[in-house]
Amino acid sequence: MPFPLAAQSALVAAAVAIATATVLLPFPWTPPAPRDRFADMVLANATIYTADPARPFADAMAVRGGRVLRVGTYESVKELKGRHTHELSLSGNVVLPGFIDSHVHFIDGGLQLARVPLRGVRSKDDFIGRVKEAVRDKHPGQWILGGGWNNDFWGGELPAAAWLDDISPDNPVWLSRMDGHMGVANSLAMKIAGIDKNTNDPIGGTIIRTTEGEPSGLLVDTAMRLIFDVIEKVSNHERREALLRASKHALMRGVTTVVDVGSYFPGASTEKTWQDFADIYKWAHSMEKMVIRVCLFFPMPTWSRVSDLFDEHGRSLSQWIHLGGVKAFLDGSLGSSSALFHDPYEGDPGNYGLQVIDFDSLLNRTLESDKSGLQVAIHAIGDKANDMLLDMVDKVVDLNGVKDRRFRIEHAQHLAPGAANRFGKHGIIASVQVSDINPLQAIRTAMFRKPPGWEVPWIPAERLTLDESLKAHTMSAAYACFLDHAVGSLSEGKYADFVVLPSTSWDEFSNGVPGQVLATYVSGRQAYPS
């Protein structure tokens, strides 16, 4: 679930492009016959923000068969009440469409929730202390795994094996950074992986070294595979539990649909994502354990398999599992100094970042994927990487023609002057995120743009309005993954996925976005608290 904090200057401008470019597509839904016209549930005395421009607000909603039957005034809805209709009467509470998180690593995120928690750590001592505590619960030889750390929170110094070796002499340690593009290993883990001063950097990755040339413990992008190849494998049972754990966590935050871009990264095996599809998601569906909707993206190198899957099932296996398309990477991340820029990093004049894939190979696979009707999502963070992708889309459109492809650039974090305007040329989706699966926090961040400890906004002209921020997490996010026919707004015929907030009026909500939801409903049924 982690990816870099969306706090860069050009990023919010790109987010506006998403929030203002959404078009709803017709949804083939037939209202129930007259004898079946009564609702299963009526929501009353609510302040409903529908995210539907045809009717932005309402105070009542009827639900039948898990879908919105009618939304409007209570007078227009009450005729749908029957003997068995449940009426949920609120006190003016704000109701929003269920949030959509457009970029998660869902199963890995669920695993991380049960490991060493380093998200939010703000000092070296706290970092070391949490690892030391985890070691106490392990037998010698067992791996210590965790992640979520952000060195910016404690002044920028990167962790190293030297931080860990004294407290974990008998346990290999691997702790990933919040962006998933860097991690730190202790010396025992590097010894097991065969990493020493003579180990060469792999293509698309870096082994960070000390001034003496020894590995520091930090591995960037494809170099992380050296450790991943020797970490004990996670069982299907553990990954299934991780899915359930991640689902509960998302529902607690009001998220009812996620776009899972999988576990693949440059240099890694493509099979892990496919195994998760077969052994985790399809298992959960067959056992009726799916409680959140997922839209799945698969590694681009396997585009032909994805195309076959689309031919067999279309875009949806069920109301729970939807097929998105293919995912690829062009560069690394900012925090690991591997995002690809036109100019070198400050203090590191020879480092422009990493291009993690051969560009011609990326172009050819993109052309084939696009020609097969698959949606393409490519990771780009640095300004040069984004410019390269924008140029590539021009070539794809020239060769494959104009169509509704909704090409996605994941993160679109740093843009050169003029680049933001280029997204609109071919309807490119700027898929931007904050690092945690917390939409209400993300909405506040987009509206106020105040980094921790700041009194004034950073580049206040790029703040989003409340309406733009809400649409970016609902209607626009649904459009970005071809699910706008089914979710994203509280419109007749769409799934009745919604959240109830503690705010009891729109004025109260708009003057202070709350930090939590009161309840989350999926298909008209309460999913949180369960």
Short mmCIF file of C-alpha atoms in Angstrom, two decimals:
data_model
loop_
_atom_site.label_atom_id
_atom_site.label_comp_id
_atom_site.label_asym_id
_atom_site.label_seq_id
_atom_site.Cartn_x
_atom_site.Cartn_y
_atom_site.Cartn_z
CA MET A 1 0.00 0.00 0.00
CA PRO A 2 2.84 2.43 0.53
CA PHE A 3 3.95 4.84 -2.16
CA PRO A 4 5.54 8.31 -2.05
CA LEU A 5 3.79 11.21 -0.38
CA ALA A 6 1.93 13.25 -2.97
CA ALA A 7 3.34 16.61 -1.97
CA GLN A 8 5.22 17.69 -5.06
CA SER A 9 4.58 20.93 -6.90
CA ALA A 10 3.31 19.60 -10.21
CA LEU A 11 1.45 16.66 -8.74
CA VAL A 12 -1.66 18.40 -7.49
CA ALA A 13 -2.09 20.17 -10.81
CA ALA A 14 -2.19 16.73 -12.40
CA ALA A 15 -4.68 15.57 -9.78
CA VAL A 16 -6.97 18.41 -10.81
CA ALA A 17 -6.83 17.05 -14.34
CA ILE A 18 -8.25 13.77 -13.05
CA ALA A 19 -10.83 15.37 -10.84
CA THR A 20 -12.22 17.53 -13.62
CA ALA A 21 -11.99 15.15 -16.57
CA THR A 22 -14.39 12.41 -15.52
CA VAL A 23 -17.22 11.32 -17.80
CA LEU A 24 -19.73 8.74 -16.59
CA LEU A 25 -20.54 5.94 -18.96
CA PRO A 26 -24.03 4.41 -19.20
CA PHE A 27 -24.64 1.37 -17.02
CA PRO A 28 -26.96 -1.39 -18.25
CA TRP A 29 -29.19 -1.75 -15.19
CA THR A 30 -32.86 -2.66 -15.19
CA PRO A 31 -34.99 -1.38 -12.27
CA PRO A 32 -36.91 -4.07 -10.38
CA ALA A 33 -40.40 -5.07 -11.53
CA PRO A 34 -43.35 -3.41 -9.73
CA ARG A 35 -43.99 -6.38 -7.46
CA ASP A 36 -40.33 -6.29 -6.39
CA ARG A 37 -40.19 -2.56 -6.04
CA PHE A 38 -39.68 -2.36 -2.28
CA ALA A 39 -36.24 -1.50 -0.96
CA ASP A 40 -34.13 -3.67 1.31
CA MET A 41 -32.92 -0.54 3.08
CA VAL A 42 -33.80 3.15 3.16
CA LEU A 43 -31.24 5.67 4.35
CA ALA A 44 -32.97 8.74 5.78
CA ASN A 45 -32.13 12.07 7.46
CA ALA A 46 -28.70 12.09 5.84
CA THR A 47 -26.55 14.65 4.07
CA ILE A 48 -25.65 12.60 1.00
CA TYR A 49 -22.88 13.75 -1.34
CA THR A 50 -23.50 11.60 -4.40
CA ALA A 51 -20.50 12.59 -6.61
CA ASP A 52 -23.07 12.48 -9.45
CA PRO A 53 -23.27 15.84 -11.26
CA ALA A 54 -26.88 15.14 -12.20
CA ARG A 55 -27.84 15.24 -8.49
CA PRO A 56 -24.91 16.30 -6.30
CA PHE A 57 -26.78 16.13 -2.99
CA ALA A 58 -29.70 14.23 -1.50
CA ASP A 59 -31.10 13.44 1.93
CA ALA A 60 -32.38 9.91 1.37
CA MET A 61 -31.47 6.78 -0.56
CA ALA A 62 -33.11 3.42 -1.21
CA VAL A 63 -31.10 0.24 -1.72
CA ARG A 64 -32.19 -3.07 -3.19
CA GLY A 65 -30.11 -6.10 -4.10
CA GLY A 66 -26.93 -4.29 -3.10
CA ARG A 67 -27.50 -1.44 -5.56
CA VAL A 68 -28.84 2.08 -5.35
CA LEU A 69 -32.53 1.94 -6.21
CA ARG A 70 -33.33 5.64 -5.80
CA VAL A 71 -31.62 8.71 -4.37
CA GLY A 72 -33.31 12.02 -3.65
CA THR A 73 -35.68 13.46 -1.04
CA TYR A 74 -37.24 11.33 1.64
CA GLU A 75 -40.65 11.98 0.05
CA SER A 76 -39.45 10.43 -3.20
CA VAL A 77 -37.94 7.43 -1.44
CA LYS A 78 -40.45 6.51 1.26
CA GLU A 79 -42.86 4.93 -1.23
CA LEU A 80 -40.25 2.20 -1.67
CA LYS A 81 -40.55 1.14 1.96
CA GLY A 82 -42.20 -2.22 2.52
CA ARG A 83 -42.85 -4.41 5.54
CA HIS A 84 -39.35 -5.83 5.46
CA THR A 85 -37.47 -2.66 4.56
CA HIS A 86 -34.86 -1.62 7.11
CA GLU A 87 -34.73 2.15 7.64
CA LEU A 88 -31.45 3.64 8.79
CA SER A 89 -32.23 7.11 10.11
CA LEU A 90 -29.23 9.35 10.70
CA SER A 91 -28.91 12.73 12.37
CA GLY A 92 -27.91 14.67 9.30
CA ASN A 93 -24.63 12.74 9.08
CA VAL A 94 -22.61 13.23 5.92
CA VAL A 95 -22.68 10.19 3.63
CA LEU A 96 -20.12 9.83 0.82
CA PRO A 97 -19.60 7.22 -1.91
CA GLY A 98 -17.20 4.50 -0.79
CA PHE A 99 -13.63 5.65 -1.31
CA ILE A 100 -11.47 4.10 -4.04
CA ASP A 101 -7.73 3.72 -3.47
CA SER A 102 -6.18 3.83 -6.92
CA HIS A 103 -2.82 2.28 -6.12
CA VAL A 104 -2.16 -0.36 -3.48
CA HIS A 105 0.04 -3.41 -3.02
CA PHE A 106 -2.76 -5.03 -1.14
CA ILE A 107 -1.50 -8.43 -0.04
CA ASP A 108 2.02 -7.22 0.69
CA GLY A 109 0.45 -4.35 2.62
CA GLY A 110 -1.55 -6.85 4.64
CA LEU A 111 1.63 -8.77 5.43
CA GLN A 112 3.32 -5.55 6.49
CA LEU A 113 0.54 -4.83 8.99
CA ALA A 114 1.70 -7.88 10.98
CA ARG A 115 5.43 -7.09 10.81
CA VAL A 116 7.77 -4.57 12.46
CA PRO A 117 5.79 -1.31 12.24
CA LEU A 118 8.13 1.50 11.20
CA ARG A 119 5.62 3.87 9.61
CA GLY A 120 5.69 7.19 11.43
CA VAL A 121 8.98 6.50 13.27
CA ARG A 122 10.66 9.86 13.87
CA SER A 123 14.07 9.04 15.31
CA LYS A 124 16.97 6.64 14.89
CA ASP A 125 16.54 5.46 18.47
CA ASP A 126 12.86 4.63 17.92
CA PHE A 127 13.76 2.79 14.69
CA ILE A 128 16.36 0.66 16.49
CA GLY A 129 14.09 0.18 19.49
CA ARG A 130 11.27 -1.30 17.42
CA VAL A 131 13.60 -3.76 15.73
CA LYS A 132 15.14 -4.72 19.07
CA GLU A 133 11.67 -5.44 20.44
CA ALA A 134 10.88 -7.65 17.43
CA VAL A 135 14.09 -9.66 17.90
CA ARG A 136 13.00 -10.67 21.41
CA ASP A 137 10.09 -12.65 19.95
CA LYS A 138 12.18 -14.57 17.42
CA HIS A 139 14.34 -17.66 17.61
CA PRO A 140 17.91 -17.44 16.25
CA GLY A 141 17.89 -17.71 12.47
CA GLN A 142 14.35 -16.41 12.00
CA TRP A 143 13.94 -13.44 9.70
CA ILE A 144 12.94 -10.03 11.07
CA LEU A 145 10.79 -8.33 8.44
CA GLY A 146 9.13 -4.93 8.48
CA GLY A 147 8.87 -1.62 6.74
CA GLY A 148 7.24 1.74 6.23
CA TRP A 149 10.17 3.85 7.44
CA ASN A 150 10.78 7.32 6.03
CA ASN A 151 14.19 8.82 6.77
CA ASP A 152 12.85 12.30 6.04
CA PHE A 153 11.02 12.06 9.37
CA TRP A 154 14.29 12.05 11.33
CA GLY A 155 16.35 14.50 9.31
CA GLY A 156 17.26 12.48 6.22
CA GLU A 157 20.02 10.14 7.43
CA LEU A 158 19.57 6.74 5.82
CA PRO A 159 19.62 3.64 8.03
CA ALA A 160 22.43 1.15 7.63
CA ALA A 161 23.41 -2.37 8.64
CA ALA A 162 25.49 -0.80 11.40
CA TRP A 163 22.25 0.32 13.07
CA LEU A 164 21.05 -3.28 13.25
CA ASP A 165 24.00 -5.59 13.67
CA ASP A 166 24.50 -5.24 17.44
CA ILE A 167 20.81 -5.88 18.21
CA SER A 168 20.30 -8.72 15.71
CA PRO A 169 23.51 -10.76 15.49
CA ASP A 170 21.65 -14.07 15.09
CA ASN A 171 18.66 -12.96 12.98
CA PRO A 172 18.69 -11.74 9.38
CA VAL A 173 16.82 -8.44 9.02
CA TRP A 174 15.12 -6.76 6.04
CA LEU A 175 13.19 -3.49 6.44
CA SER A 176 11.69 -1.79 3.39
CA ARG A 177 11.26 1.95 2.95
CA MET A 178 7.75 3.38 2.71
CA ASP A 179 7.95 3.66 -1.10
CA GLY A 180 8.93 0.04 -1.66
CA HIS A 181 11.95 1.00 -3.79
CA MET A 182 14.62 0.70 -1.09
CA GLY A 183 15.31 -1.34 1.99
CA VAL A 184 17.97 -1.95 4.59
CA ALA A 185 19.47 -5.34 5.52
CA ASN A 186 21.72 -6.24 8.42
CA SER A 187 25.09 -7.89 7.84
CA LEU A 188 23.77 -11.39 8.48
CA ALA A 189 21.08 -10.98 5.83
CA MET A 190 23.67 -9.74 3.33
CA LYS A 191 25.95 -12.68 4.17
CA ILE A 192 23.10 -15.13 3.50
CA ALA A 193 22.39 -13.36 0.20
CA GLY A 194 26.06 -13.39 -0.80
CA ILE A 195 26.34 -9.59 -0.95
CA ASP A 196 29.85 -8.24 -0.37
CA LYS A 197 32.19 -5.59 -1.74
CA ASN A 198 32.72 -7.64 -4.90
CA THR A 199 29.01 -7.89 -5.75
CA ASN A 200 28.14 -5.86 -8.85
CA ASP A 201 25.11 -3.62 -9.06
CA PRO A 202 22.37 -5.35 -11.05
CA ILE A 203 20.86 -3.60 -14.07
CA GLY A 204 18.23 -1.19 -12.80
CA GLY A 205 19.40 -1.30 -9.19
CA THR A 206 22.06 -0.08 -6.77
CA ILE A 207 23.92 -1.52 -3.79
CA ILE A 208 24.66 1.53 -1.67
CA ARG A 209 28.25 1.40 -0.39
CA THR A 210 30.31 3.01 2.34
CA THR A 211 33.31 5.22 1.57
CA GLU A 212 35.42 2.05 1.91
CA GLY A 213 33.39 0.31 -0.79
CA GLU A 214 31.61 -2.08 1.57
CA PRO A 215 27.83 -2.59 1.19
CA SER A 216 26.09 -0.29 3.67
CA GLY A 217 23.01 -2.51 3.93
CA LEU A 218 20.85 -0.33 1.64
CA LEU A 219 19.57 -1.89 -1.57
CA VAL A 220 17.71 0.06 -4.26
CA ASP A 221 15.16 -1.22 -6.80
CA THR A 222 16.31 -4.40 -8.61
CA ALA A 223 19.15 -4.90 -6.09
CA MET A 224 16.48 -5.78 -3.51
CA ARG A 225 15.93 -9.06 -5.30
CA LEU A 226 19.27 -10.27 -3.93
CA ILE A 227 17.60 -10.33 -0.51
CA PHE A 228 14.13 -11.36 -1.67
CA ASP A 229 15.58 -14.52 -3.23
CA VAL A 230 16.77 -15.78 0.17
CA ILE A 231 13.96 -14.65 2.47
CA GLU A 232 11.86 -17.55 3.64
CA LYS A 233 8.79 -17.91 1.44
CA VAL A 234 5.42 -16.73 2.73
CA SER A 235 2.82 -19.50 2.74
CA ASN A 236 -0.55 -19.27 1.01
CA HIS A 237 -2.17 -19.31 4.43
CA GLU A 238 -0.19 -16.24 5.50
CA ARG A 239 -1.01 -14.41 2.26
CA ARG A 240 -4.70 -15.27 2.60
CA GLU A 241 -4.68 -13.91 6.13
CA ALA A 242 -2.91 -10.81 4.77
CA LEU A 243 -5.73 -10.22 2.27
CA LEU A 244 -8.34 -10.42 5.02
CA ARG A 245 -6.26 -8.16 7.28
CA ALA A 246 -5.75 -5.57 4.55
CA SER A 247 -9.45 -5.65 3.67
CA LYS A 248 -10.49 -4.93 7.26
CA HIS A 249 -7.94 -2.12 7.46
CA ALA A 250 -9.23 -0.54 4.24
CA LEU A 251 -12.87 -0.76 5.32
CA MET A 252 -11.96 0.93 8.61
CA ARG A 253 -10.72 3.88 6.52
CA GLY A 254 -13.85 3.97 4.35
CA VAL A 255 -12.24 2.30 1.32
CA THR A 256 -14.60 -0.04 -0.54
CA THR A 257 -12.63 -0.55 -3.79
CA VAL A 258 -8.89 -0.82 -4.37
CA VAL A 259 -6.70 -1.00 -7.46
CA ASP A 260 -4.11 -3.65 -6.61
CA VAL A 261 -1.02 -3.21 -8.76
CA GLY A 262 0.45 -6.39 -7.34
CA SER A 263 3.79 -7.52 -5.98
CA TYR A 264 5.84 -7.22 -9.15
CA PHE A 265 8.86 -4.92 -9.41
CA PRO A 266 11.67 -4.69 -11.99
CA GLY A 267 13.89 -7.72 -11.96
CA ALA A 268 11.49 -9.83 -9.91
CA SER A 269 9.56 -12.89 -10.98
CA THR A 270 6.21 -12.19 -12.59
CA GLU A 271 4.69 -15.34 -11.11
CA LYS A 272 4.01 -13.94 -7.64
CA THR A 273 1.18 -11.71 -8.91
CA TRP A 274 -0.36 -14.59 -10.85
CA GLN A 275 -0.08 -16.88 -7.81
CA ASP A 276 -1.86 -14.26 -5.72
CA PHE A 277 -4.61 -14.11 -8.33
CA ALA A 278 -5.09 -17.90 -8.37
CA ASP A 279 -4.33 -18.87 -4.77
CA ILE A 280 -5.47 -15.81 -2.84
CA TYR A 281 -8.10 -13.80 -4.68
CA LYS A 282 -9.88 -16.67 -6.41
CA TRP A 283 -9.72 -18.67 -3.17
CA ALA A 284 -11.25 -15.79 -1.21
CA HIS A 285 -13.98 -15.44 -3.82
CA SER A 286 -14.79 -19.16 -3.82
CA MET A 287 -14.95 -19.16 0.00
CA GLU A 288 -17.14 -16.03 0.01
CA LYS A 289 -14.52 -14.11 1.98
CA MET A 290 -14.25 -11.10 -0.34
CA VAL A 291 -15.51 -8.00 1.47
CA ILE A 292 -13.95 -5.31 -0.72
CA ARG A 293 -13.86 -4.82 -4.48
CA VAL A 294 -10.50 -5.19 -6.21
CA CYS A 295 -9.29 -4.18 -9.64
CA LEU A 296 -6.15 -6.16 -10.50
CA PHE A 297 -3.17 -5.16 -12.62
CA PHE A 298 -0.64 -7.75 -13.78
CA PRO A 299 3.05 -7.48 -14.78
CA MET A 300 3.39 -6.11 -18.30
CA PRO A 301 5.79 -8.88 -19.40
CA THR A 302 2.80 -11.25 -19.08
CA TRP A 303 0.47 -9.12 -21.22
CA SER A 304 -0.53 -12.04 -23.47
CA ARG A 305 -1.76 -14.05 -20.46
CA VAL A 306 -3.75 -11.03 -19.31
CA SER A 307 -5.23 -10.69 -22.79
CA ASP A 308 -6.33 -14.33 -22.67
CA LEU A 309 -7.92 -13.71 -19.28
CA PHE A 310 -9.85 -10.74 -20.69
CA ASP A 311 -11.02 -12.84 -23.64
CA GLU A 312 -12.32 -15.47 -21.21
CA HIS A 313 -13.95 -13.25 -18.56
CA GLY A 314 -14.21 -9.70 -19.88
CA ARG A 315 -13.36 -6.99 -17.37
CA SER A 316 -15.01 -8.66 -14.37
CA LEU A 317 -14.98 -12.12 -12.83
CA SER A 318 -17.68 -11.02 -10.38
CA GLN A 319 -18.83 -7.98 -8.45
CA TRP A 320 -15.71 -8.39 -6.30
CA ILE A 321 -12.87 -9.12 -8.73
CA HIS A 322 -12.28 -6.86 -11.74
CA LEU A 323 -9.45 -7.00 -14.27
CA GLY A 324 -7.59 -3.75 -14.78
CA GLY A 325 -4.71 -4.33 -17.18
CA VAL A 326 -0.91 -4.36 -17.07
CA LYS A 327 1.66 -2.52 -14.96
CA ALA A 328 5.28 -1.60 -15.70
CA PHE A 329 8.03 0.62 -14.29
CA LEU A 330 10.24 3.23 -15.92
CA ASP A 331 12.18 4.62 -12.95
CA GLY A 332 12.64 4.27 -9.19
CA SER A 333 11.59 6.59 -6.37
CA LEU A 334 12.53 9.97 -4.98
CA GLY A 335 13.28 8.76 -1.47
CA SER A 336 15.79 6.21 -2.74
CA SER A 337 17.32 8.78 -5.15
CA SER A 338 16.44 6.52 -8.07
CA ALA A 339 13.65 8.56 -9.71
CA LEU A 340 14.86 9.62 -13.18
CA PHE A 341 15.46 13.36 -13.60
CA HIS A 342 16.79 15.69 -16.27
CA ASP A 343 19.12 17.22 -13.65
CA PRO A 344 21.34 15.43 -11.10
CA TYR A 345 20.45 15.04 -7.44
CA GLU A 346 21.71 17.76 -5.13
CA GLY A 347 25.00 16.71 -3.58
CA ASP A 348 25.33 13.78 -5.98
CA PRO A 349 26.30 15.29 -9.35
CA GLY A 350 26.67 11.97 -11.15
CA ASN A 351 23.25 10.63 -10.13
CA TYR A 352 20.27 11.35 -12.39
CA GLY A 353 18.28 8.40 -11.08
CA LEU A 354 17.63 5.00 -12.65
CA GLN A 355 15.90 3.93 -15.82
CA VAL A 356 14.90 0.44 -14.74
CA ILE A 357 13.84 -0.95 -18.12
CA ASP A 358 15.03 -0.80 -21.72
CA PHE A 359 12.86 1.85 -23.37
CA ASP A 360 12.38 0.03 -26.68
CA SER A 361 11.25 -3.07 -24.81
CA LEU A 362 8.79 -0.97 -22.81
CA LEU A 363 7.43 0.67 -25.96
CA ASN A 364 6.97 -2.64 -27.78
CA ARG A 365 5.17 -4.29 -24.86
CA THR A 366 3.00 -1.21 -24.41
CA LEU A 367 2.02 -1.27 -28.07
CA GLU A 368 1.08 -4.95 -27.90
CA SER A 369 -0.83 -4.53 -24.63
CA ASP A 370 -2.69 -1.51 -25.95
CA LYS A 371 -3.49 -3.23 -29.24
CA SER A 372 -4.98 -6.12 -27.25
CA GLY A 373 -7.35 -3.74 -25.46
CA LEU A 374 -5.57 -3.79 -22.10
CA GLN A 375 -5.32 -0.71 -19.93
CA VAL A 376 -1.68 0.25 -19.41
CA ALA A 377 -0.31 1.70 -16.16
CA ILE A 378 3.37 2.70 -15.95
CA HIS A 379 5.25 3.97 -12.91
CA ALA A 380 7.10 7.28 -13.37
CA ILE A 381 8.24 9.67 -10.65
CA GLY A 382 11.09 11.83 -11.99
CA ASP A 383 10.47 14.62 -14.52
CA LYS A 384 12.53 12.90 -17.21
CA ALA A 385 10.66 9.61 -16.73
CA ASN A 386 7.33 11.41 -17.06
CA ASP A 387 8.48 13.23 -20.20
CA MET A 388 9.62 9.94 -21.72
CA LEU A 389 6.21 8.38 -21.04
CA LEU A 390 4.32 11.36 -22.43
CA ASP A 391 6.41 11.09 -25.61
CA MET A 392 5.77 7.35 -25.72
CA VAL A 393 2.00 7.81 -25.53
CA ASP A 394 2.22 10.07 -28.59
CA LYS A 395 3.87 7.16 -30.45
CA VAL A 396 1.31 4.64 -29.19
CA VAL A 397 -1.59 6.81 -30.37
CA ASP A 398 0.09 7.40 -33.75
CA LEU A 399 0.61 3.67 -34.29
CA ASN A 400 -2.51 2.18 -32.65
CA GLY A 401 -4.98 4.98 -33.27
CA VAL A 402 -7.25 7.08 -31.07
CA LYS A 403 -9.51 5.25 -28.59
CA ASP A 404 -10.67 5.35 -24.99
CA ARG A 405 -7.52 3.78 -23.51
CA ARG A 406 -7.22 5.74 -20.22
CA PHE A 407 -3.45 5.32 -20.13
CA ARG A 408 -2.23 5.69 -16.53
CA ILE A 409 1.01 7.21 -15.30
CA GLU A 410 1.40 5.96 -11.75
CA HIS A 411 2.55 8.71 -9.34
CA ALA A 412 3.38 11.41 -11.95
CA GLN A 413 5.20 12.98 -9.04
CA HIS A 414 7.62 15.48 -10.58
CA LEU A 415 6.73 17.20 -13.82
CA ALA A 416 8.80 19.55 -15.96
CA PRO A 417 7.23 22.92 -16.89
CA GLY A 418 4.45 22.37 -19.40
CA ALA A 419 4.22 18.62 -18.81
CA ALA A 420 0.95 18.79 -16.83
CA ASN A 421 -0.84 20.24 -19.85
CA ARG A 422 0.26 17.29 -21.98
CA PHE A 423 -1.80 14.82 -19.91
CA GLY A 424 -5.00 16.20 -21.40
CA LYS A 425 -3.92 15.67 -25.01
CA HIS A 426 -4.66 11.95 -24.98
CA GLY A 427 -6.75 11.77 -21.80
CA ILE A 428 -3.85 10.36 -19.76
CA ILE A 429 -4.68 9.55 -16.14
CA ALA A 430 -2.31 11.10 -13.59
CA SER A 431 -2.65 8.43 -10.89
CA VAL A 432 -1.34 10.21 -7.81
CA GLN A 433 -1.32 8.97 -4.22
CA VAL A 434 -0.35 9.61 -0.69
CA SER A 435 1.58 6.90 1.07
CA ASP A 436 -1.06 5.54 3.47
CA ILE A 437 -4.45 4.00 2.73
CA ASN A 438 -6.25 6.87 4.43
CA PRO A 439 -8.52 8.89 2.09
CA LEU A 440 -9.73 11.39 4.69
CA GLN A 441 -6.12 12.29 5.51
CA ALA A 442 -5.32 12.48 1.80
CA ILE A 443 -8.27 14.83 1.24
CA ARG A 444 -7.03 17.14 4.01
CA THR A 445 -3.51 17.03 2.54
CA ALA A 446 -4.76 17.99 -0.93
CA MET A 447 -6.92 20.81 0.45
CA PHE A 448 -4.44 22.39 2.85
CA ARG A 449 -0.98 21.28 1.62
CA LYS A 450 0.67 21.81 4.99
CA PRO A 451 3.64 19.50 5.64
CA PRO A 452 4.06 18.38 9.26
CA GLY A 453 5.03 21.32 11.43
CA TRP A 454 4.28 23.97 8.79
CA GLU A 455 2.04 26.92 9.58
CA VAL A 456 1.46 27.93 5.96
CA PRO A 457 0.64 25.85 2.86
CA TRP A 458 3.32 24.78 0.42
CA ILE A 459 2.51 26.31 -2.98
CA PRO A 460 -1.03 27.31 -1.93
CA ALA A 461 -2.12 27.90 -5.54
CA GLU A 462 -2.08 24.13 -6.05
CA ARG A 463 -4.54 23.34 -3.27
CA LEU A 464 -7.61 21.38 -4.34
CA THR A 465 -11.16 22.27 -3.36
CA LEU A 466 -13.17 19.88 -1.20
CA ASP A 467 -15.26 18.87 -4.22
CA GLU A 468 -12.18 18.15 -6.34
CA SER A 469 -10.59 16.12 -3.55
CA LEU A 470 -13.74 14.07 -2.99
CA LYS A 471 -14.17 13.34 -6.69
CA ALA A 472 -10.53 12.31 -6.97
CA HIS A 473 -11.26 9.57 -4.39
CA THR A 474 -14.61 8.51 -5.83
CA MET A 475 -15.93 9.26 -9.31
CA SER A 476 -12.59 10.08 -10.92
CA ALA A 477 -10.86 7.09 -9.34
CA ALA A 478 -13.61 4.84 -10.74
CA TYR A 479 -13.14 6.36 -14.20
CA ALA A 480 -9.39 5.77 -13.94
CA CYS A 481 -9.91 1.99 -13.77
CA PHE A 482 -12.95 1.61 -16.07
CA LEU A 483 -15.28 1.00 -13.11
CA ASP A 484 -17.29 4.22 -13.41
CA HIS A 485 -20.30 2.19 -14.60
CA ALA A 486 -20.46 0.37 -11.26
CA VAL A 487 -18.93 2.45 -8.46
CA GLY A 488 -17.68 5.96 -7.72
CA SER A 489 -20.99 7.75 -7.22
CA LEU A 490 -24.29 7.09 -5.48
CA SER A 491 -26.33 6.87 -8.67
CA GLU A 492 -29.23 4.59 -9.49
CA GLY A 493 -28.01 1.15 -10.54
CA LYS A 494 -24.54 1.41 -9.06
CA TYR A 495 -23.37 -0.62 -6.10
CA ALA A 496 -24.52 0.87 -2.80
CA ASP A 497 -21.02 1.37 -1.39
CA PHE A 498 -20.91 4.32 0.99
CA VAL A 499 -19.39 5.71 4.17
CA VAL A 500 -21.05 7.50 7.07
CA LEU A 501 -19.04 10.29 8.72
CA PRO A 502 -19.35 11.78 12.21
CA SER A 503 -20.00 15.24 10.70
CA THR A 504 -23.72 16.05 11.07
CA SER A 505 -23.94 18.79 8.42
CA TRP A 506 -22.14 19.77 5.24
CA ASP A 507 -20.88 22.96 6.88
CA GLU A 508 -19.36 20.97 9.73
CA PHE A 509 -17.72 18.60 7.26
CA SER A 510 -16.35 21.28 4.94
CA ASN A 511 -14.96 23.29 7.86
CA GLY A 512 -13.14 20.31 9.34
CA VAL A 513 -12.69 17.00 7.52
CA PRO A 514 -12.83 14.34 10.26
CA GLY A 515 -10.08 11.84 10.88
CA GLN A 516 -12.21 8.70 10.77
CA VAL A 517 -15.43 7.24 9.44
CA LEU A 518 -18.33 6.06 11.60
CA ALA A 519 -19.33 3.21 9.32
CA THR A 520 -18.61 1.69 5.93
CA TYR A 521 -21.25 -0.05 3.83
CA VAL A 522 -20.60 -2.36 0.88
CA SER A 523 -23.55 -3.36 -1.32
CA GLY A 524 -25.84 -1.73 1.21
CA ARG A 525 -24.61 -3.85 4.12
CA GLN A 526 -22.51 -2.63 7.01
CA ALA A 527 -18.94 -3.88 6.61
CA TYR A 528 -17.30 -1.69 9.28
CA PRO A 529 -17.63 -1.89 12.18
CA SER A 530 -18.39 -5.56 11.63
#
